[in-house]
Short mmCIF file of C-alpha atoms and ligand atoms in Angstrom, two decimals:
data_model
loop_
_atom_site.label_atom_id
_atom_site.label_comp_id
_atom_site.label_asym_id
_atom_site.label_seq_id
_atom_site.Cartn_x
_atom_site.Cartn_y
_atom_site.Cartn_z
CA UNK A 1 11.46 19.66 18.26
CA UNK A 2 10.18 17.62 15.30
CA UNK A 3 6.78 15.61 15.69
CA UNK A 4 7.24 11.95 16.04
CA UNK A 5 5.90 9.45 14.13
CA UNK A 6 4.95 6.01 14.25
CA UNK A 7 5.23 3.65 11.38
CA UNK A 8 3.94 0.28 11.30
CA UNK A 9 5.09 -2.22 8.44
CA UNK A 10 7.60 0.72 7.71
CA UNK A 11 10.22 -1.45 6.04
CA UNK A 12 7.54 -2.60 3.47
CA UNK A 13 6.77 -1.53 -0.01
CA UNK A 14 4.71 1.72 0.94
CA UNK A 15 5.79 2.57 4.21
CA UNK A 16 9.73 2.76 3.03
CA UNK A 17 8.44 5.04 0.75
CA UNK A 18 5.80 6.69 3.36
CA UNK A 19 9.10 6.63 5.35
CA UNK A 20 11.19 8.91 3.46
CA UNK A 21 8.77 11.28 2.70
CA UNK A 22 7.66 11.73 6.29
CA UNK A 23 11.84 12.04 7.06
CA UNK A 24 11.64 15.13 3.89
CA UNK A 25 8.50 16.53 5.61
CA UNK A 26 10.65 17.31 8.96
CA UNK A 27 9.27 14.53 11.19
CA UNK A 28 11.12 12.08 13.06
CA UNK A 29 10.22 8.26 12.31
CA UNK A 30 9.81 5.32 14.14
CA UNK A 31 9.20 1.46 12.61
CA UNK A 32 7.81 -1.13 13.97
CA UNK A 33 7.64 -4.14 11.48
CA UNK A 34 7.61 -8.40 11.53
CA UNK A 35 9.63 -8.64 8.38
CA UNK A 36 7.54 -10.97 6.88
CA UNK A 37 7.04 -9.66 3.48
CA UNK A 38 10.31 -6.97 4.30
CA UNK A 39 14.01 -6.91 5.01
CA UNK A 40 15.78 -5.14 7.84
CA UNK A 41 18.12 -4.00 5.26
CA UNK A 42 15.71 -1.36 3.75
CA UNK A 43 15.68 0.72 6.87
CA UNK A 44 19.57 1.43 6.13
CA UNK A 45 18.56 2.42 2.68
CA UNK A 46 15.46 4.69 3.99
CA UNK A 47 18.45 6.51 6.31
CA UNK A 48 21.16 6.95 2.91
CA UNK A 49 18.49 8.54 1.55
CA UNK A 50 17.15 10.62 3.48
CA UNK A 51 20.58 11.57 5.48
CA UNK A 52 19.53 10.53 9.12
CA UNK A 53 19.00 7.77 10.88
CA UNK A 54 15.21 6.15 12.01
CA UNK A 55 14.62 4.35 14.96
CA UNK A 56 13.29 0.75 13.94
CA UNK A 57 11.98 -2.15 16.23
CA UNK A 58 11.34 -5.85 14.99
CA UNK A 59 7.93 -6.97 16.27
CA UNK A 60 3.99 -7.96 15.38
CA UNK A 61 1.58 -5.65 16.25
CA UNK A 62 -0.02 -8.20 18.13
CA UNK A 63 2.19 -8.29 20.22
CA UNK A 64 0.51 -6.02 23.11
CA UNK A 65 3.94 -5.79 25.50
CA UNK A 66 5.94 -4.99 22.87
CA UNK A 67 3.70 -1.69 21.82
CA UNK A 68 3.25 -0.65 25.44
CA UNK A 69 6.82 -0.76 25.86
CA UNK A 70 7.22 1.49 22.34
CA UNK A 71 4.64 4.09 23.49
CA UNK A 72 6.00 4.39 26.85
CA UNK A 73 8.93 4.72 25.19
CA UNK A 74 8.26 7.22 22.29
CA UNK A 75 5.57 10.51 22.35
CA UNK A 76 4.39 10.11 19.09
CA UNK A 77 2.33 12.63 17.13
CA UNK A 78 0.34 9.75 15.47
CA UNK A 79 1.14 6.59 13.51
CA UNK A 80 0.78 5.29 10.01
CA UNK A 81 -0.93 1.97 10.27
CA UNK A 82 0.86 0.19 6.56
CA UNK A 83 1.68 -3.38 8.26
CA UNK A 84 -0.57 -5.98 7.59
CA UNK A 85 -0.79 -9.09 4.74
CA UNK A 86 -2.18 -8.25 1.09
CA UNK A 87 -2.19 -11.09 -1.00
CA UNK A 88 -5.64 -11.92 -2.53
CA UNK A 89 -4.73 -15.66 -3.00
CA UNK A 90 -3.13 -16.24 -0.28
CA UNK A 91 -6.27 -14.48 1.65
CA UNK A 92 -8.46 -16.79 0.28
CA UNK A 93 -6.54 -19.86 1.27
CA UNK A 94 -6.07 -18.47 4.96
CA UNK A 95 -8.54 -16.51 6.17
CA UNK A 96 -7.79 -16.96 9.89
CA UNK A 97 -4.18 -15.38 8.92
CA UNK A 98 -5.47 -12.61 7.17
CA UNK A 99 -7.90 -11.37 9.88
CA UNK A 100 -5.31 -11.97 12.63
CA UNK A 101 -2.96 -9.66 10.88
CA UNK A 102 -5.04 -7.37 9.35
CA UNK A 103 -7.63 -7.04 12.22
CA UNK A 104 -7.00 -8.34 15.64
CA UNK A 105 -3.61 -6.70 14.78
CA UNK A 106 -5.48 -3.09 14.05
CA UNK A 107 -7.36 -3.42 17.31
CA UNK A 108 -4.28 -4.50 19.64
CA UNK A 109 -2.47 -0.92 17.94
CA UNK A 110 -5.97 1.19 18.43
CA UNK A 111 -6.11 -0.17 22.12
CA UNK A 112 -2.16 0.92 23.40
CA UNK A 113 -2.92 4.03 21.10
CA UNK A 114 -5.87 4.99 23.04
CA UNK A 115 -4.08 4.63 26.40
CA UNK A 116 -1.50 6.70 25.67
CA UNK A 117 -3.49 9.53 24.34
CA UNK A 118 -2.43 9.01 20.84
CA UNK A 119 -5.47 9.55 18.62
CA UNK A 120 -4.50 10.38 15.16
CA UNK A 121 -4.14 7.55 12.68
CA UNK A 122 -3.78 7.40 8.82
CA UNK A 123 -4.73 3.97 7.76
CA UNK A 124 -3.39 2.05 4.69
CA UNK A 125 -6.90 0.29 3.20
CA UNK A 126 -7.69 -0.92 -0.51
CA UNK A 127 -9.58 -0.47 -3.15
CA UNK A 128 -10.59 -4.23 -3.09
CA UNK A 129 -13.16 -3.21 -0.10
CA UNK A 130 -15.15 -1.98 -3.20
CA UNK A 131 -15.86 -4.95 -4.83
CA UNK A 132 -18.22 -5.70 -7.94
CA UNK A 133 -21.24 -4.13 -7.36
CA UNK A 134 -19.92 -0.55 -7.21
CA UNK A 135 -19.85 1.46 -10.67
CA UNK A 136 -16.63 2.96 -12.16
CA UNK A 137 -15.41 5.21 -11.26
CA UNK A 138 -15.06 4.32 -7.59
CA UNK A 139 -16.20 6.88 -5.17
CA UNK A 140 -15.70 6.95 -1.60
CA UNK A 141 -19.58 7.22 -0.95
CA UNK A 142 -19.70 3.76 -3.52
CA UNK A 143 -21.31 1.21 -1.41
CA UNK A 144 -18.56 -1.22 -0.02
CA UNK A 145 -19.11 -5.36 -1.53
CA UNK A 146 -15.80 -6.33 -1.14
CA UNK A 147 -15.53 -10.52 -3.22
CA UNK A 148 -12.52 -11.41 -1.37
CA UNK A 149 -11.26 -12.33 2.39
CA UNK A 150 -8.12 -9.60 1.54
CA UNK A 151 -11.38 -6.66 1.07
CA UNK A 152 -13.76 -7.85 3.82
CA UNK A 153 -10.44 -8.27 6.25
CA UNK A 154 -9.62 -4.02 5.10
CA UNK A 155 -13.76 -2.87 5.17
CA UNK A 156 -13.81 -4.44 8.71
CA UNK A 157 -11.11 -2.23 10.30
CA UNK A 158 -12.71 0.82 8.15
CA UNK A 159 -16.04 0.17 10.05
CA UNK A 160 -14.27 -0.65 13.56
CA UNK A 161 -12.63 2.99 12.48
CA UNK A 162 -16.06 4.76 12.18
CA UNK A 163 -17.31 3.28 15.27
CA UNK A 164 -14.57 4.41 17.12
CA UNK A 165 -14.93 8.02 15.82
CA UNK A 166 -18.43 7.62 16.17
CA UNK A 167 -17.75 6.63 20.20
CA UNK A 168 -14.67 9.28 21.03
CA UNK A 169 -14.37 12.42 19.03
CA UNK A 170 -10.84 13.04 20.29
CA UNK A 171 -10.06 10.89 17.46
CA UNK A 172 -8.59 12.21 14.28
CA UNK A 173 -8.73 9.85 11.28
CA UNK A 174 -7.81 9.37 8.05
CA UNK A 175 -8.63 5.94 5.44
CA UNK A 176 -6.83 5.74 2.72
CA UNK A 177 -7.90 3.21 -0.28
CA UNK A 178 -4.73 2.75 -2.37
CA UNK A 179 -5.95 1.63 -6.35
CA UNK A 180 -2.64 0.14 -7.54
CA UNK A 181 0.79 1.48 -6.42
CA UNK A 182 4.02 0.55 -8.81
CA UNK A 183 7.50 1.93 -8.77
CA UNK A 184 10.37 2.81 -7.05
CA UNK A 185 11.85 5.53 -5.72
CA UNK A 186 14.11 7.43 -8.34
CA UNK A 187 17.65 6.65 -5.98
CA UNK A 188 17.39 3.33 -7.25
CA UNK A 189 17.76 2.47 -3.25
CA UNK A 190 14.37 1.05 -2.35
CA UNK A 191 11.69 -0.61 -3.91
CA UNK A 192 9.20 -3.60 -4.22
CA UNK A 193 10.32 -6.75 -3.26
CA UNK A 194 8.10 -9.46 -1.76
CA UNK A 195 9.34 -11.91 -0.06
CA UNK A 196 8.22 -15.80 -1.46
CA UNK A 197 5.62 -16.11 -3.95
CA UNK A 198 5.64 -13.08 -6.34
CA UNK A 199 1.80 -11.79 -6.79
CA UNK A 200 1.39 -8.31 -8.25
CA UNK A 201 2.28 -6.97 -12.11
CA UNK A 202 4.90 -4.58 -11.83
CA UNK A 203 7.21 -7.44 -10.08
CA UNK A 204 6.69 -9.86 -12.43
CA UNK A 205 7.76 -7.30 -15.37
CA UNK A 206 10.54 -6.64 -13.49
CA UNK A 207 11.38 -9.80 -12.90
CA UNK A 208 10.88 -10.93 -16.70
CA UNK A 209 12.95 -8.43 -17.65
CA UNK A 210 16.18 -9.05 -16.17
CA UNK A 211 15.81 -12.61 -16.57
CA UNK A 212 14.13 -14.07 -13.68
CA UNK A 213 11.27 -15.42 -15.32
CA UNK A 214 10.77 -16.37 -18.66
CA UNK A 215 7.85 -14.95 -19.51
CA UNK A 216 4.84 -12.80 -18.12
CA UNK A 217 2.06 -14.93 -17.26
CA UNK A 218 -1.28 -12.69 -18.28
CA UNK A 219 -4.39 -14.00 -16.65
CA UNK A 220 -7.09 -14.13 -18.89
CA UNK A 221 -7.41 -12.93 -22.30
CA UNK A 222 -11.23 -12.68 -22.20
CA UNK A 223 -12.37 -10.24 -20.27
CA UNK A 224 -15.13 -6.86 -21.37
CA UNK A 225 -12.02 -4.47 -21.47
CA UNK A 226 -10.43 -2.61 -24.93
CA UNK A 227 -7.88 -5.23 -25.33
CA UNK A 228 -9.51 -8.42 -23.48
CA UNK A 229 -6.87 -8.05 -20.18
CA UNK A 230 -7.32 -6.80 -16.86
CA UNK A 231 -7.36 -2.94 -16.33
CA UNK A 232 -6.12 -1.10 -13.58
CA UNK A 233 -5.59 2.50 -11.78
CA UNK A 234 -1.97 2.03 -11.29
CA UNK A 235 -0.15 4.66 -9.45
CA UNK A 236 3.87 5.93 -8.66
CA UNK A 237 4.43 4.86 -4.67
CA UNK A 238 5.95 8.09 -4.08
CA UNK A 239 2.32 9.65 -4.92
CA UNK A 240 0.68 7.25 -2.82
CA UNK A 241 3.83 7.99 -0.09
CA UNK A 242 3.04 12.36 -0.16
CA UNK A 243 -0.70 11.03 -0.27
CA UNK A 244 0.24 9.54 3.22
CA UNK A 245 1.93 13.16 4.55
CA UNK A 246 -0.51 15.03 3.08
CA UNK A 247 -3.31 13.23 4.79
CA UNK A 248 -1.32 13.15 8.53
CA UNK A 249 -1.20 17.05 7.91
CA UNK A 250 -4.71 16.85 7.05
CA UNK A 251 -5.97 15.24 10.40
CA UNK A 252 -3.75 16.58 12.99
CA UNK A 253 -5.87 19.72 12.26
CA UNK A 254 -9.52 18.02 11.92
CA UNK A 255 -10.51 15.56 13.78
CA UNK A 256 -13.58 12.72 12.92
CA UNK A 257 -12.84 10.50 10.30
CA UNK A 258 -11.92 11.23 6.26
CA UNK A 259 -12.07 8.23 3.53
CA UNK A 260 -9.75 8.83 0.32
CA UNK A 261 -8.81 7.21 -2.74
CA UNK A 262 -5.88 7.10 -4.11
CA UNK A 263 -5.70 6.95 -7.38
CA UNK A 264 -4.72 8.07 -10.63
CA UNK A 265 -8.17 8.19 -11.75
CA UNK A 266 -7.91 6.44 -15.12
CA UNK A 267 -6.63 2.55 -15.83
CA UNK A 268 -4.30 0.89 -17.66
CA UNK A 269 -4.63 -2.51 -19.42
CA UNK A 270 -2.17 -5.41 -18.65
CA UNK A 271 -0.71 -5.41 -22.53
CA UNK A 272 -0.38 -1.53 -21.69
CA UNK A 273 1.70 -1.78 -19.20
CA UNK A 274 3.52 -4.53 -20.96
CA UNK A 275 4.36 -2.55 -23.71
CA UNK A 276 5.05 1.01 -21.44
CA UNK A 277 7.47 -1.28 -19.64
CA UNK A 278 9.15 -2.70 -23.00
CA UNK A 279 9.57 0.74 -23.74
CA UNK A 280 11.53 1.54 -20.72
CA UNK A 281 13.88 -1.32 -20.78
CA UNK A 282 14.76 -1.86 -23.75
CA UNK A 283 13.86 -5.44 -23.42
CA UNK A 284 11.23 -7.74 -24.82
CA UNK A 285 8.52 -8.78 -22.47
CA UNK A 286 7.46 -12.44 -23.61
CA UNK A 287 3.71 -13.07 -22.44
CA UNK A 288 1.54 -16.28 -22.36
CA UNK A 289 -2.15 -15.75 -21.98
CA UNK A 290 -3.00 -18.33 -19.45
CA UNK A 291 -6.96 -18.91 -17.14
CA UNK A 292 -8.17 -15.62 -15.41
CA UNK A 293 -7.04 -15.41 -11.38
CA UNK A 294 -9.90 -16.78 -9.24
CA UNK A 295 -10.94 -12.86 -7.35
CA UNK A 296 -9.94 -10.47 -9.90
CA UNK A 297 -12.10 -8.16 -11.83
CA UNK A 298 -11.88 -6.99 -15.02
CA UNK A 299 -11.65 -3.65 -14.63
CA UNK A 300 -11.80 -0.38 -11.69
CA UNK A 301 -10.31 2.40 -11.16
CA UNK A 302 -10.85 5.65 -9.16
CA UNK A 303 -12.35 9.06 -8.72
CA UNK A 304 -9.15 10.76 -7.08
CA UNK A 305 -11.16 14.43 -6.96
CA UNK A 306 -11.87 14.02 -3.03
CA UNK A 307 -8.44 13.18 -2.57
CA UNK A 308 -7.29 16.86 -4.51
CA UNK A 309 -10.30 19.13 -3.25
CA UNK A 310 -9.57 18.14 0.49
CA UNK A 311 -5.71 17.18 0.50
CA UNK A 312 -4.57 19.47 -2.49
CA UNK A 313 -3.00 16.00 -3.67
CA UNK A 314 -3.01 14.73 -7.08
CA UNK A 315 -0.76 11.38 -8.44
CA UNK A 316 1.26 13.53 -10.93
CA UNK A 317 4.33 10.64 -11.91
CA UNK A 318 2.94 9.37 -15.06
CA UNK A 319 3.19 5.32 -16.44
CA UNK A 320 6.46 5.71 -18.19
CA UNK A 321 8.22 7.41 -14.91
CA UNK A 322 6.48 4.45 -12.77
CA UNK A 323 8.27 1.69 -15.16
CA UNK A 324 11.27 3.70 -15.09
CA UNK A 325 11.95 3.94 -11.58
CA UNK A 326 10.91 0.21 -11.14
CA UNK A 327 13.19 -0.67 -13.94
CA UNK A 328 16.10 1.40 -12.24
CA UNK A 329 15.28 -0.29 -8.96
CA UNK A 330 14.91 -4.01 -10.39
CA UNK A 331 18.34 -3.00 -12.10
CA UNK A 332 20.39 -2.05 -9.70
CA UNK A 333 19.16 -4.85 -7.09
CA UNK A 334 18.87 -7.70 -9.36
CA UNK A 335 18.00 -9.99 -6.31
CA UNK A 336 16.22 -7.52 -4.48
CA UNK A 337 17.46 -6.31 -0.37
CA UNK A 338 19.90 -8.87 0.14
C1 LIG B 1 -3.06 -6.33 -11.66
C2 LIG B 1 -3.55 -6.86 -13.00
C3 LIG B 1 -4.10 -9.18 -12.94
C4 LIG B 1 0.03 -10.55 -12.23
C5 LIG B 1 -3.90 -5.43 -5.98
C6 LIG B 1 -2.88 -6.11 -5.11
C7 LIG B 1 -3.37 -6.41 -3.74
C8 LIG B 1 -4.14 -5.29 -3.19
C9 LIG B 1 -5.32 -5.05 -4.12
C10 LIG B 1 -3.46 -3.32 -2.00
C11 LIG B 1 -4.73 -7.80 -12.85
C12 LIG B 1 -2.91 -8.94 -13.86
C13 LIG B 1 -1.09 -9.76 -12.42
C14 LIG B 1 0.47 -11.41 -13.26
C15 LIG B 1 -1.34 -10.66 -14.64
N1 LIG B 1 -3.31 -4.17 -3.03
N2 LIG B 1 -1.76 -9.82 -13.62
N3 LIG B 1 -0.24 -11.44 -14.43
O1 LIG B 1 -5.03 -7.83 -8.60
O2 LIG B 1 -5.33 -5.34 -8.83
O3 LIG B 1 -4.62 -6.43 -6.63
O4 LIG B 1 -4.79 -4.58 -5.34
O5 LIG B 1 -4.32 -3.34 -1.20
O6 LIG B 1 -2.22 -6.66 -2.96
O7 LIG B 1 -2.59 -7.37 -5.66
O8 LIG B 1 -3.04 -6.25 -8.59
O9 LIG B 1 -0.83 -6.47 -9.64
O10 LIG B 1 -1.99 -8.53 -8.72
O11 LIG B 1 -2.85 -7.44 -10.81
O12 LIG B 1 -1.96 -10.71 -15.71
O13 LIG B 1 1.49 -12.18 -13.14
O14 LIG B 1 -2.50 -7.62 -13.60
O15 LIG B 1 -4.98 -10.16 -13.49
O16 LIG B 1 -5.58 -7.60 -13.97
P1 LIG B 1 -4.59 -6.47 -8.23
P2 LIG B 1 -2.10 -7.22 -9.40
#
């Protein structure tokens, strides 16, 4: 009888790719997702690859019915809590949106959870919930300053966490703080593709580079970094996707709570990636240096060593393989999950 699990935003960027691994790892998969930044077409491509069907509901977490209906309906084992909103920008602009999805949603889940007697949790948080003050590398003990309504909305459902743990030790934890996750997975079937306005890197690479967009917009030129652009610890989604599995493992044995990076534990400048990515496809990457993004900082990236002394989990896919597999994904769905 495999163990049953819960995914929520599964038909997004990272839990598609949580999604398979879980299916490779022997479990049995359920999704529950709003498709707001997804399509319903990815769960089909989740079930080519990994040879058998998952069970998939349309629906906001909010949406208390809805989740009382699934866990009356399902036993799960635990869930993987990836649904939620994660632009900065967008944050910024509409904080009341943010907070509803990434908050009152995360309470509405923890509540039906915690009636049905399912207490073990991995939950998909950010590096952003560091914020300026803490010094590179980023530790999991660094103190938490998140600078933007995206951080504050992920450090406020990591401190409802602890207080919860703190209140019921039948709970088993675990916090994951992703650094930067890029890539595809090597079928070619899934990868990242946001629905409306286009925020992160690696999609607007891909999207330069098979002719979407003219040019690569770099945001600021200026900045106390090697090559004056923005440096980050970008990492393969399938690492951050066995980081997920790992971690489940992980808790279904302990229980309290665990905080991890993820990360590759070094960073990469934006002209570094623009030039790894040339390299890949062949094509050239036009840039324009244009005004730094109000939020971003010049530079962080992680200490990962918690992550491999507890989990036994490293990010092993190196830059070029992360621009390949995007490359191979962008390629072979020029317009994305149609
Ligand atoms: C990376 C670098 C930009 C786009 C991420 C995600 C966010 C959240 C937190 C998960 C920066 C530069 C970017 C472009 C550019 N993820 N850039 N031109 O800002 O580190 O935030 O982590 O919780 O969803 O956005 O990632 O990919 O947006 O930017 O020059 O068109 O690339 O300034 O230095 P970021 P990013």
């Amino acid at each position: 009888m495999r163990r049953k699990i819960l995914v929520t935003g599964g038909a997004g960027y990272i839990g598609s790719h949580t999604c398979v691994e879980l299916l490779a790892a022997d479990y049995d998969v359920v999704v529950i997702d709003n498709f707001s930044n997804s399509k319903p077409a990815v769960l089909d491509r989740i079930a080519a690859i990994a040879g058998r069907a998952i069970s998939w509901h349309e629906g906001d977490l909010r949406d208390r019915a809805l989740l009382q209906r699934l866990f009356s309906q399902h036993h799960f084992a635990g869930v993987l809590h990836c649904a939620g909103v994660k632009s900065i920008p967008e944050a910024q602009q509409f904080p009341l949106k943010y907070y509803q999805h990434n908050l009152e949603a995360s309470l509405t889940l923890l509540d039906v959870m915690s009636q049905h007697g399912v207490h073990k949790l991995v939950f998909s948080s950010s590096a952003t919930v560091y914020g300026e003050a803490a010094r590179l590398p980023y530790r999991e003990e660094s103190p938490l300053a998140p600078n933007t309504v995206y951080g504050r909305s992920k450090m406020m459902v990591e401190e409802l966490l602890h207080d919860l743990v703190q209140a019921d030790d039948s709970w088993h934890i675990g916090i994951l703080r992703y650094f930067n996750p890029v890539g595809a997975h090597p079928s070619g079937l899934i990868g990242e593709d946001p629905n409306g306005q286009v925020n992160n890197l690696m999609p607007h690479l891909c999207r330069v580079a098979i002719g979407r967009q003219d040019a690569l917009s770099v945001f600021g030129h200026d900045y106390p970094t090697p090559d004056g652009t923005g440096v980050r610890d970008y990492l393969h989604v399938v690492d951050v996707a066995e980081g997920h599995v790992k971690a489940l493992q992980h808790i279904s044995a302990e229980n309290g709570l665990i905080t991890l990076n993820l990360g590759m534990g070094r960073g990469y400048s934006v002209l570094e990636m623009v030039r790894a990515f040339e390299q890949v496809c062949g094509n050239h990457i036009p840039v324009r240096f244009v005004a730094r993004r109000q939020g971003d900082l010049a530079s962080y990236y992680a200490d990962a060593s918690r992550a491999a002394d507890i989990l036994g989990w490293r990010a092993k896919r190196g830059l070029l393989e992360m621009c390949a597999d995007a490359w191979r994904w962008q390629s072979n769905n020029p317009d994305g999950y149609l």
